[in-house]
């Protein structure tokens, strides 16, 4: 399939809409972290584009790191077990951490990441997710900063993949089932 045109698809959010959503999220974060220097931790790999745009809209000092989690094998079905393949290198203890997720689906990965950060002694942990797929939630997760409520269906683009394809699409697209 062509990266610019993944078959039959429906654009859920185009790049202009995404930019506005990200700007609003950054404004809220900026208000809440005035005078602080939060540690922004992106969940790899899906959050990398969102995080890059978000932090460039923050007019405040930040530290940036990543955590690598995998819960999906191949394709669109979560296997339900979360594994950690990359730990943040920056000291987390005592820091005001903002965990950045592309999408919260079952909530298992996010739950894992929040527990991990608390165990490492984070001073505070808040969650910023671009997309909230509420219909698929199996663990109760409080999202402090949420961009858009995701529809059912599998989303790709703007960092989100299907079998590692489509992360570089500028829009967020719902993949058709064919
Ligand atoms: P969860 O643990 O079920 O909440 O899944 C979280 C991770 O699964 C997200 O960070 C994404 O990487 C991936 N994921 C969940 N839903 C989608 C989707 O619709 N498109 C692409 N990736 C998804
Ligand atoms: Mg992810």
mmCIF file of C-alpha atoms and ligand atoms in Angstrom:
data_model
loop_
_atom_site.group_PDB
_atom_site.id
_atom_site.type_symbol
_atom_site.label_atom_id
_atom_site.label_comp_id
_atom_site.label_asym_id
_atom_site.label_seq_id
_atom_site.Cartn_x
_atom_site.Cartn_y
_atom_site.Cartn_z
ATOM 1 C CA UNK A 1 0.000 0.000 0.000
ATOM 2 C CA UNK A 2 1.044 3.558 -0.706
ATOM 3 C CA UNK A 3 2.007 5.496 2.449
ATOM 4 C CA UNK A 4 0.163 8.554 1.181
ATOM 5 C CA UNK A 5 -2.955 6.596 0.409
ATOM 6 C CA UNK A 6 -3.607 3.536 2.581
ATOM 7 C CA UNK A 7 -6.425 2.074 0.511
ATOM 8 C CA UNK A 8 -10.004 2.961 1.370
ATOM 9 C CA UNK A 9 -9.873 5.211 4.387
ATOM 10 C CA UNK A 10 -11.623 7.907 6.346
ATOM 11 C CA UNK A 11 -9.759 10.916 7.688
ATOM 12 C CA UNK A 12 -10.551 11.229 11.384
ATOM 13 C CA UNK A 13 -8.435 14.340 12.026
ATOM 14 C CA UNK A 14 -6.451 16.280 9.460
ATOM 15 C CA UNK A 15 -3.182 18.052 10.135
ATOM 16 C CA UNK A 16 -4.855 21.418 10.807
ATOM 17 C CA UNK A 17 -7.241 19.942 13.337
ATOM 18 C CA UNK A 18 -4.380 18.084 14.991
ATOM 19 C CA UNK A 19 -2.329 21.259 15.221
ATOM 20 C CA UNK A 20 -5.156 23.059 17.005
ATOM 21 C CA UNK A 21 -5.675 20.170 19.418
ATOM 22 C CA UNK A 22 -1.958 20.034 20.229
ATOM 23 C CA UNK A 23 -1.822 23.813 20.761
ATOM 24 C CA UNK A 24 -4.740 23.626 23.208
ATOM 25 C CA UNK A 25 -3.092 20.782 25.122
ATOM 26 C CA UNK A 26 0.177 22.714 25.311
ATOM 27 C CA UNK A 27 -1.642 25.798 26.614
ATOM 28 C CA UNK A 28 -3.258 23.778 29.430
ATOM 29 C CA UNK A 29 0.031 22.132 30.347
ATOM 30 C CA UNK A 30 1.829 25.456 30.310
ATOM 31 C CA UNK A 31 -0.723 26.948 32.728
ATOM 32 C CA UNK A 32 -0.446 24.023 35.144
ATOM 33 C CA UNK A 33 3.370 23.852 35.163
ATOM 34 C CA UNK A 34 4.203 27.538 35.523
ATOM 35 C CA UNK A 35 7.554 27.894 37.265
ATOM 36 C CA UNK A 36 8.191 24.142 37.101
ATOM 37 C CA UNK A 37 10.437 22.113 34.847
ATOM 38 C CA UNK A 38 8.478 18.984 33.999
ATOM 39 C CA UNK A 39 10.031 15.786 32.684
ATOM 40 C CA UNK A 40 8.099 14.871 29.551
ATOM 41 C CA UNK A 41 8.235 11.121 28.870
ATOM 42 C CA UNK A 42 6.912 9.823 25.565
ATOM 43 C CA UNK A 43 5.736 6.255 25.158
ATOM 44 C CA UNK A 44 7.571 4.755 22.176
ATOM 45 C CA UNK A 45 7.024 4.619 19.435
ATOM 46 C CA UNK A 46 3.571 5.990 18.741
ATOM 47 C CA UNK A 47 3.993 9.275 20.638
ATOM 48 C CA UNK A 48 7.136 10.520 18.914
ATOM 49 C CA UNK A 49 5.497 12.973 16.493
ATOM 50 C CA UNK A 50 2.909 14.180 18.979
ATOM 51 C CA UNK A 51 5.604 14.737 21.614
ATOM 52 C CA UNK A 52 7.805 16.642 19.174
ATOM 53 C CA UNK A 53 4.954 18.993 18.279
ATOM 54 C CA UNK A 54 3.735 19.349 21.853
ATOM 55 C CA UNK A 55 7.056 20.311 23.423
ATOM 56 C CA UNK A 56 7.729 22.873 20.678
ATOM 57 C CA UNK A 57 4.512 24.613 21.668
ATOM 58 C CA UNK A 58 5.542 24.779 25.334
ATOM 59 C CA UNK A 59 7.175 28.023 26.293
ATOM 60 C CA UNK A 60 8.722 26.536 29.409
ATOM 61 C CA UNK A 61 11.817 24.547 30.310
ATOM 62 C CA UNK A 62 11.337 20.805 30.010
ATOM 63 C CA UNK A 63 13.360 17.631 30.148
ATOM 64 C CA UNK A 64 12.509 14.933 27.615
ATOM 65 C CA UNK A 65 12.914 11.184 27.676
ATOM 66 C CA UNK A 66 11.128 8.087 26.441
ATOM 67 C CA UNK A 67 9.840 4.787 27.720
ATOM 68 C CA UNK A 68 9.516 1.808 25.387
ATOM 69 C CA UNK A 69 6.501 -0.408 25.900
ATOM 70 C CA UNK A 70 4.984 -3.018 23.702
ATOM 71 C CA UNK A 71 1.590 -4.539 24.163
ATOM 72 C CA UNK A 72 0.708 -5.324 20.597
ATOM 73 C CA UNK A 73 2.292 -8.136 18.683
ATOM 74 C CA UNK A 74 1.738 -7.599 15.000
ATOM 75 C CA UNK A 75 -1.375 -6.024 13.608
ATOM 76 C CA UNK A 76 -4.335 -4.567 15.382
ATOM 77 C CA UNK A 77 -4.962 -6.896 18.295
ATOM 78 C CA UNK A 78 -3.416 -6.232 21.705
ATOM 79 C CA UNK A 79 -1.916 -9.333 23.252
ATOM 80 C CA UNK A 80 -2.734 -7.971 26.688
ATOM 81 C CA UNK A 81 0.749 -8.388 28.151
ATOM 82 C CA UNK A 82 2.872 -5.271 28.437
ATOM 83 C CA UNK A 83 6.640 -5.482 28.240
ATOM 84 C CA UNK A 84 9.211 -2.788 28.888
ATOM 85 C CA UNK A 85 11.988 -2.581 26.272
ATOM 86 C CA UNK A 86 13.399 0.881 26.963
ATOM 87 C CA UNK A 87 13.732 2.631 30.319
ATOM 88 C CA UNK A 88 14.030 6.411 30.662
ATOM 89 C CA UNK A 89 17.683 7.342 31.153
ATOM 90 C CA UNK A 90 16.990 10.601 33.002
ATOM 91 C CA UNK A 91 16.501 10.387 36.783
ATOM 92 C CA UNK A 92 12.769 10.217 37.432
ATOM 93 C CA UNK A 93 12.783 10.445 41.247
ATOM 94 C CA UNK A 94 11.215 13.626 42.545
ATOM 95 C CA UNK A 95 10.380 14.919 39.064
ATOM 96 C CA UNK A 96 7.038 16.234 37.840
ATOM 97 C CA UNK A 97 6.499 13.768 35.028
ATOM 98 C CA UNK A 98 4.126 14.250 32.113
ATOM 99 C CA UNK A 99 3.593 10.909 30.391
ATOM 100 C CA UNK A 100 2.756 11.389 26.714
ATOM 101 C CA UNK A 101 0.742 8.699 24.922
ATOM 102 C CA UNK A 102 -0.477 8.581 21.351
ATOM 103 C CA UNK A 103 -3.619 6.665 22.257
ATOM 104 C CA UNK A 104 -5.048 5.052 25.361
ATOM 105 C CA UNK A 105 -6.898 1.944 24.276
ATOM 106 C CA UNK A 106 -7.331 -0.853 26.859
ATOM 107 C CA UNK A 107 -5.293 1.303 29.246
ATOM 108 C CA UNK A 108 -2.934 -1.568 30.104
ATOM 109 C CA UNK A 109 0.222 0.089 28.714
ATOM 110 C CA UNK A 110 -0.537 3.397 30.351
ATOM 111 C CA UNK A 111 -1.308 1.710 33.629
ATOM 112 C CA UNK A 112 2.007 -0.135 33.416
ATOM 113 C CA UNK A 113 3.915 3.080 32.649
ATOM 114 C CA UNK A 114 2.292 5.036 35.483
ATOM 115 C CA UNK A 115 3.068 2.287 38.005
ATOM 116 C CA UNK A 116 6.641 2.086 36.727
ATOM 117 C CA UNK A 117 7.142 5.851 37.104
ATOM 118 C CA UNK A 118 5.668 5.835 40.615
ATOM 119 C CA UNK A 119 7.973 2.956 41.574
ATOM 120 C CA UNK A 120 10.917 4.998 40.356
ATOM 121 C CA UNK A 121 9.819 7.731 42.744
ATOM 122 C CA UNK A 122 8.350 10.362 40.422
ATOM 123 C CA UNK A 123 7.189 13.372 42.434
ATOM 124 C CA UNK A 124 4.012 13.579 40.363
ATOM 125 C CA UNK A 125 2.725 11.863 37.239
ATOM 126 C CA UNK A 126 0.174 13.351 34.868
ATOM 127 C CA UNK A 127 -1.013 11.809 31.650
ATOM 128 C CA UNK A 128 -1.381 13.557 28.314
ATOM 129 C CA UNK A 129 -2.942 11.476 25.530
ATOM 130 C CA UNK A 130 -3.687 12.670 22.037
ATOM 131 C CA UNK A 131 -6.434 10.083 21.586
ATOM 132 C CA UNK A 132 -8.753 8.419 24.058
ATOM 133 C CA UNK A 133 -10.340 5.200 22.801
ATOM 134 C CA UNK A 134 -12.781 4.994 25.693
ATOM 135 C CA UNK A 135 -14.861 2.181 24.281
ATOM 136 C CA UNK A 136 -11.975 -0.304 24.625
ATOM 137 C CA UNK A 137 -10.906 0.508 28.194
ATOM 138 C CA UNK A 138 -10.331 -2.418 30.546
ATOM 139 C CA UNK A 139 -8.397 -0.581 33.317
ATOM 140 C CA UNK A 140 -9.572 2.647 34.883
ATOM 141 C CA UNK A 141 -7.244 5.439 33.728
ATOM 142 C CA UNK A 142 -7.525 9.134 34.480
ATOM 143 C CA UNK A 143 -6.295 11.185 31.522
ATOM 144 C CA UNK A 144 -5.309 14.663 32.709
ATOM 145 C CA UNK A 145 -4.906 16.137 29.224
ATOM 146 C CA UNK A 146 -6.845 14.533 26.399
ATOM 147 C CA UNK A 147 -6.831 15.642 22.782
ATOM 148 C CA UNK A 148 -9.626 13.817 20.986
ATOM 149 C CA UNK A 149 -12.037 11.007 21.762
ATOM 150 C CA UNK A 150 -11.155 8.260 19.295
ATOM 151 C CA UNK A 151 -13.806 6.419 17.350
ATOM 152 C CA UNK A 152 -13.878 2.639 17.293
ATOM 153 C CA UNK A 153 -11.729 1.231 14.511
ATOM 154 C CA UNK A 154 -7.994 1.210 14.002
ATOM 155 C CA UNK A 155 -6.287 4.573 13.628
ATOM 156 C CA UNK A 156 -3.007 5.252 11.855
ATOM 157 C CA UNK A 157 -0.906 8.287 11.058
ATOM 158 C CA UNK A 158 0.710 11.073 13.092
ATOM 159 C CA UNK A 159 2.866 8.466 14.845
ATOM 160 C CA UNK A 160 0.341 5.641 15.005
ATOM 161 C CA UNK A 161 1.133 2.545 13.005
ATOM 162 C CA UNK A 162 -0.265 -0.660 11.667
ATOM 163 C CA UNK A 163 2.569 -3.195 11.431
ATOM 164 C CA UNK A 164 5.019 -0.243 11.496
ATOM 165 C CA UNK A 165 3.485 1.444 8.453
ATOM 166 C CA UNK A 166 1.765 4.828 8.190
ATOM 167 C CA UNK A 167 3.447 6.533 11.155
ATOM 168 C CA UNK A 168 4.508 9.372 8.849
ATOM 169 C CA UNK A 169 1.046 10.297 7.586
ATOM 170 C CA UNK A 170 0.187 13.881 8.502
ATOM 171 C CA UNK A 171 -3.480 13.115 9.130
ATOM 172 C CA UNK A 172 -4.995 10.543 11.466
ATOM 173 C CA UNK A 173 -6.868 7.991 9.432
ATOM 174 C CA UNK A 174 -9.270 5.168 10.251
ATOM 175 C CA UNK A 175 -8.096 2.042 8.447
ATOM 176 C CA UNK A 176 -10.803 0.159 6.665
ATOM 177 C CA UNK A 177 -11.110 -3.526 7.494
ATOM 178 C CA UNK A 178 -10.323 -4.779 4.013
HETATM 179 P P1 LIG B 1 -3.403 -0.184 25.336
HETATM 180 O O1 LIG B 1 -2.380 -0.776 26.253
HETATM 181 O O2 LIG B 1 -4.424 -1.193 24.916
HETATM 182 O O3 LIG B 1 -4.065 1.065 25.913
HETATM 183 O O4 LIG B 1 -2.704 0.188 23.995
HETATM 184 C C1 LIG B 1 -1.856 1.230 23.947
HETATM 185 C C2 LIG B 1 -1.024 1.207 22.686
HETATM 186 O O5 LIG B 1 -1.556 0.397 21.647
HETATM 187 C C3 LIG B 1 -1.009 2.610 22.140
HETATM 188 O O6 LIG B 1 0.017 3.357 22.755
HETATM 189 C C4 LIG B 1 -0.778 2.360 20.674
HETATM 190 O O7 LIG B 1 0.598 2.249 20.414
HETATM 191 C C5 LIG B 1 -1.445 1.034 20.395
HETATM 192 N N1 LIG B 1 -2.790 1.255 19.830
HETATM 193 C C6 LIG B 1 -3.982 1.145 20.416
HETATM 194 N N2 LIG B 1 -4.994 1.435 19.584
HETATM 195 C C7 LIG B 1 -4.409 1.780 18.419
HETATM 196 C C8 LIG B 1 -4.907 2.228 17.143
HETATM 197 O O8 LIG B 1 -6.118 2.398 16.892
HETATM 198 N N3 LIG B 1 -3.970 2.472 16.184
HETATM 199 C C9 LIG B 1 -2.629 2.317 16.394
HETATM 200 N N4 LIG B 1 -2.133 1.937 17.573
HETATM 201 C C10 LIG B 1 -3.001 1.666 18.574
HETATM 202 MG MG1 LIG B 2 1.975 3.332 21.827
#
